[in-house]
Coordinates of C-alpha atoms in Angstrom, one line a residue:
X1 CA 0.0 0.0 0.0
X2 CA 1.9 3.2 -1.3
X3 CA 2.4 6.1 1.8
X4 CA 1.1 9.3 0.3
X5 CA 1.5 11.7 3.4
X6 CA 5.1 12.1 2.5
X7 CA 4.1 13.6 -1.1
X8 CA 1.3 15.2 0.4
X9 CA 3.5 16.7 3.2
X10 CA 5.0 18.4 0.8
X11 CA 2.8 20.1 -1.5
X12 CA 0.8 21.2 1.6
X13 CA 3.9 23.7 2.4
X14 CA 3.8 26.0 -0.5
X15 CA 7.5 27.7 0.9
X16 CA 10.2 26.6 1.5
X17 CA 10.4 23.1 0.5
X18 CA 13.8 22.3 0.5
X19 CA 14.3 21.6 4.4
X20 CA 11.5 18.9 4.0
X21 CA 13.9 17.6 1.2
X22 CA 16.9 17.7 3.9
X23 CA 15.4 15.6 6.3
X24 CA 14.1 12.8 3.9
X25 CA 16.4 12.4 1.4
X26 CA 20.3 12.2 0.9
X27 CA 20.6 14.2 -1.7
X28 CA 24.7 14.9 -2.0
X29 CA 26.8 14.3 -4.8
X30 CA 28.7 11.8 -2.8
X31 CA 25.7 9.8 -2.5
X32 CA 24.9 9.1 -5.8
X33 CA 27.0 7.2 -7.9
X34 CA 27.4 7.7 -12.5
X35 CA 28.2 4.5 -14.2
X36 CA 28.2 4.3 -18.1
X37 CA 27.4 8.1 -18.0
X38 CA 26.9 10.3 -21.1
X39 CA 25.9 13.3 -19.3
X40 CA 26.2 13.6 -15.5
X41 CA 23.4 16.1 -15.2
X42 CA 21.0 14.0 -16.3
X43 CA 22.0 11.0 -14.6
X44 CA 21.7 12.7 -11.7
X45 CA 18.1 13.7 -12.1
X46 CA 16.8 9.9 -13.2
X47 CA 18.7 8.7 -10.2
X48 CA 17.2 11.6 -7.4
X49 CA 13.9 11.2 -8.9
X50 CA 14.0 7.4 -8.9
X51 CA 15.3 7.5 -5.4
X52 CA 12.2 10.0 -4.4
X53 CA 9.8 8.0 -5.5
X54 CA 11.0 4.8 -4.0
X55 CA 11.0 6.6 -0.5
X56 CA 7.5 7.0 -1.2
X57 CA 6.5 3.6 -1.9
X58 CA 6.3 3.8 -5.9
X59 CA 7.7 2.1 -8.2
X60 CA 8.1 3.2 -11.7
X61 CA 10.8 4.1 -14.3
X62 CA 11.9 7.7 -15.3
X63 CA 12.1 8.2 -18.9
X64 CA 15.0 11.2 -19.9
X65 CA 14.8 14.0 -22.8
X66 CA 17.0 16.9 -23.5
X67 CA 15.3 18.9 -25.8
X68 CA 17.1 20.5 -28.6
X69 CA 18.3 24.1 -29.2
X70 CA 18.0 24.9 -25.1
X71 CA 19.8 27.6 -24.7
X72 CA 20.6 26.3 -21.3
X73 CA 21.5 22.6 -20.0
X74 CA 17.7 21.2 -19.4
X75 CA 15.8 18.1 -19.0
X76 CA 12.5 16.4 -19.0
X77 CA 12.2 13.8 -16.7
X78 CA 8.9 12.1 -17.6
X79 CA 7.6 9.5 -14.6
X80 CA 6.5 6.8 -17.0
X81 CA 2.6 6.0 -15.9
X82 CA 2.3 2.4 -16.9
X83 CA 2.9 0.9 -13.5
X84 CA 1.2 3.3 -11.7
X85 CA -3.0 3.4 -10.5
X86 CA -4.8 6.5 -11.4
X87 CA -5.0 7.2 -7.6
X88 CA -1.1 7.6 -7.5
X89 CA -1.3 9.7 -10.9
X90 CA -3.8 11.9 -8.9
X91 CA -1.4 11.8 -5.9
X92 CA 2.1 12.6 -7.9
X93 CA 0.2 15.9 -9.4
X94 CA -1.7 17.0 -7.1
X95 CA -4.5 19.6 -6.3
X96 CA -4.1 22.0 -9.5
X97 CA -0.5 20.6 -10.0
X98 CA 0.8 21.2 -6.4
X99 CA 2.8 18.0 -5.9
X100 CA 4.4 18.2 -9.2
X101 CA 5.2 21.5 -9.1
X102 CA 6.4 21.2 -5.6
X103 CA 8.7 17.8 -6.7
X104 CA 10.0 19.9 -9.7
X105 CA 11.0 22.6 -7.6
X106 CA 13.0 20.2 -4.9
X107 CA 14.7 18.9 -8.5
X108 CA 15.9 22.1 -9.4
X109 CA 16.7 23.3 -5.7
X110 CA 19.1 20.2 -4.8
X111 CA 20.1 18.8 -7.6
X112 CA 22.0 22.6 -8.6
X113 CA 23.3 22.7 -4.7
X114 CA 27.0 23.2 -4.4
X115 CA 27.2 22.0 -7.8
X116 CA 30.1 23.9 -10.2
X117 CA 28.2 26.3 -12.7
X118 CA 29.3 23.5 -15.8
X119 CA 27.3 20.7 -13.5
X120 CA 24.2 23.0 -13.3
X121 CA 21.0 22.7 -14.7
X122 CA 16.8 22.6 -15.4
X123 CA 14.4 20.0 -14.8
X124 CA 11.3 19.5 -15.5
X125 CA 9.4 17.1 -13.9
X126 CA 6.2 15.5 -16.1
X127 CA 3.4 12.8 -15.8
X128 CA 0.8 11.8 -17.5
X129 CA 0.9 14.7 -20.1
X130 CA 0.2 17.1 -17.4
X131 CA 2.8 19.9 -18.2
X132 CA 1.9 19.7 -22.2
X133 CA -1.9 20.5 -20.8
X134 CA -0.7 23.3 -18.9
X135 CA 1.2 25.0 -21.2
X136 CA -2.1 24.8 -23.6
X137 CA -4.0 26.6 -20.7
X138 CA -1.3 29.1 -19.8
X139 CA -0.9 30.0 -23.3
X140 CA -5.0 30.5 -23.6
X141 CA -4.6 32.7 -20.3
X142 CA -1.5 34.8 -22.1
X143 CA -3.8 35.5 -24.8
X144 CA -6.9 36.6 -23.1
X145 CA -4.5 39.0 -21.2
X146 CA -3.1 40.2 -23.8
X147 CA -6.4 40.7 -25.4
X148 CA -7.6 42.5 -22.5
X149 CA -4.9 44.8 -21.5
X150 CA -4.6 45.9 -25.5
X151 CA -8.7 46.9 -25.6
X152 CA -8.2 49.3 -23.0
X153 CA -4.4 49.6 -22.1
X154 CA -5.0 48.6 -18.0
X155 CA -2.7 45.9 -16.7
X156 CA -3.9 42.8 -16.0
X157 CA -2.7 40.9 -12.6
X158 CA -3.5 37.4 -13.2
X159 CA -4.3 34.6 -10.7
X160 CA -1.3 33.4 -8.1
X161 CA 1.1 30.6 -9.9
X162 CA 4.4 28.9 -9.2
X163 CA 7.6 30.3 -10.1
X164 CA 7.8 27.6 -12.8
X165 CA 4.6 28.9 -14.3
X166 CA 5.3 32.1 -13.7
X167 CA 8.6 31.5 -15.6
X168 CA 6.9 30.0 -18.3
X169 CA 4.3 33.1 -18.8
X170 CA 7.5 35.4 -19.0
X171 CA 8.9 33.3 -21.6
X172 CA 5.8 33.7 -23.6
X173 CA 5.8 37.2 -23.8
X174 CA 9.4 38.0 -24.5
X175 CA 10.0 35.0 -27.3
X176 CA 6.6 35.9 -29.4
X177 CA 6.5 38.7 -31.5
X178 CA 2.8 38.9 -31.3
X179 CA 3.3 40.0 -28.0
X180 CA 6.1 42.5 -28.7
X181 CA 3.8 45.8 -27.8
X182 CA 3.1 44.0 -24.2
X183 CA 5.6 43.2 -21.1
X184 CA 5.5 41.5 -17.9
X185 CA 6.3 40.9 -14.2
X186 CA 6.0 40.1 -11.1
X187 CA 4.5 41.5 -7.8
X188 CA 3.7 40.7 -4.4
X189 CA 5.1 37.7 -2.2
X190 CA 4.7 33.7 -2.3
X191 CA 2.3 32.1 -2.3
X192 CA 0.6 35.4 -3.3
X193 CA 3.2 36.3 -5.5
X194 CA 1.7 36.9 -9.3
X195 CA 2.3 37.7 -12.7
X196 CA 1.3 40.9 -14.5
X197 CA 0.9 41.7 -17.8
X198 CA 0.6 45.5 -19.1
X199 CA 1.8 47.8 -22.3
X200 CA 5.2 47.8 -22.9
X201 CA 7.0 50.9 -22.3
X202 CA 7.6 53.1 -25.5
X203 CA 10.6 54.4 -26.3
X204 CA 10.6 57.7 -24.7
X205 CA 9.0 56.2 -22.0
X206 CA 11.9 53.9 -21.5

């Protein structure tokens, strides 16, 4: 019978997560070991999340993806959903994505600790298609912003997200030229914190 307070432990603090981490997982470089390696980085994140989800009773297999032209070292690990009952798929994402937002961020937190800036880098955790959906919605929520603000220039302060989302919204607006006339950022503090989208400054504003 698979332990769910642990995972549910954790997406019920929304900040900080990583002392939770400390005191459940051994997480130091010293601990893990890279046979047969290609790329230490990513070995590392198969093994920490394999090693998480043991600790919590499942068992499953990560599948790995580097996606190409990243700018910056990053990864997908995808938990592969075979072995696992739709109660534990519920359970690994969590209320609106909590849990896998809040595994994702432990990832990035640890994984990047005391690590030299060449070992460093992104991970994102997925399951069950869950981020692909999410990117549909945020995308649909970018537009209707952007809709908004443009019909009557006021800035629009959506609904509280993750850092990870919040990231992801940022990267919408700066990468897609049909959003060139708007910009973005953030205000307020976690788990408050949210993004806002308004005109972008003209030039003589600037």
């Amino acid at each position: 019978m698979v332990d769910g307070g642990w995972l549910r432990n954790i997406a019920s603090k929304p900040n900080p997560y990583l002392p939770i981490l400390r005191s459940t997982i051994d997480y130091s470089p010293s601990t893990i070991h890279y046979p047969h390696m290609i790329d230490q980085r990513l070995d590392r994140g198969k093994q920490w999340l394999e090693q998480l989800l043991n600790l919590s009773g499942i068992a499953t297999t990560i599948d790995t993806q580097q996606p190409e032209g990243a700018i910056a070292p990053h990864y997908w690990l995808t938990i592969a959903q075979d072995s696992l009952t739709p109660a534990q798929i519920e359970l690994l994402i969590g209320s609106e994505g909590a849990t896998i937002d809040a595994i994702q961020y432990l990832a990035n937190a640890s994984l990047n600790l005391h690590q030299e800036a060449d070992l460093q880098a992104g991970y994102t955790i997925e399951l069950d298609g869950y981020r692909q959906r999410r990117a549909i919605a945020l995308k649909a929520i970018a537009d209707d912003a952007a809709t908004s603000v443009r019909a009557d220039g006021t800035e629009v302060v959506l609904q509280p997200m993750s850092s990870a989302e919040r990231r992801q919204m940022h990267t919408f607006f700066d990468s897609d030229p049909s959003y060139s006339d708007l910009s973005t950022y953030s205000r307020g503090q976690e788990p408050d914190r949210r993004l806002v989208v308004k005109l972008a400054q003209a030039p003589e504003e600037a």
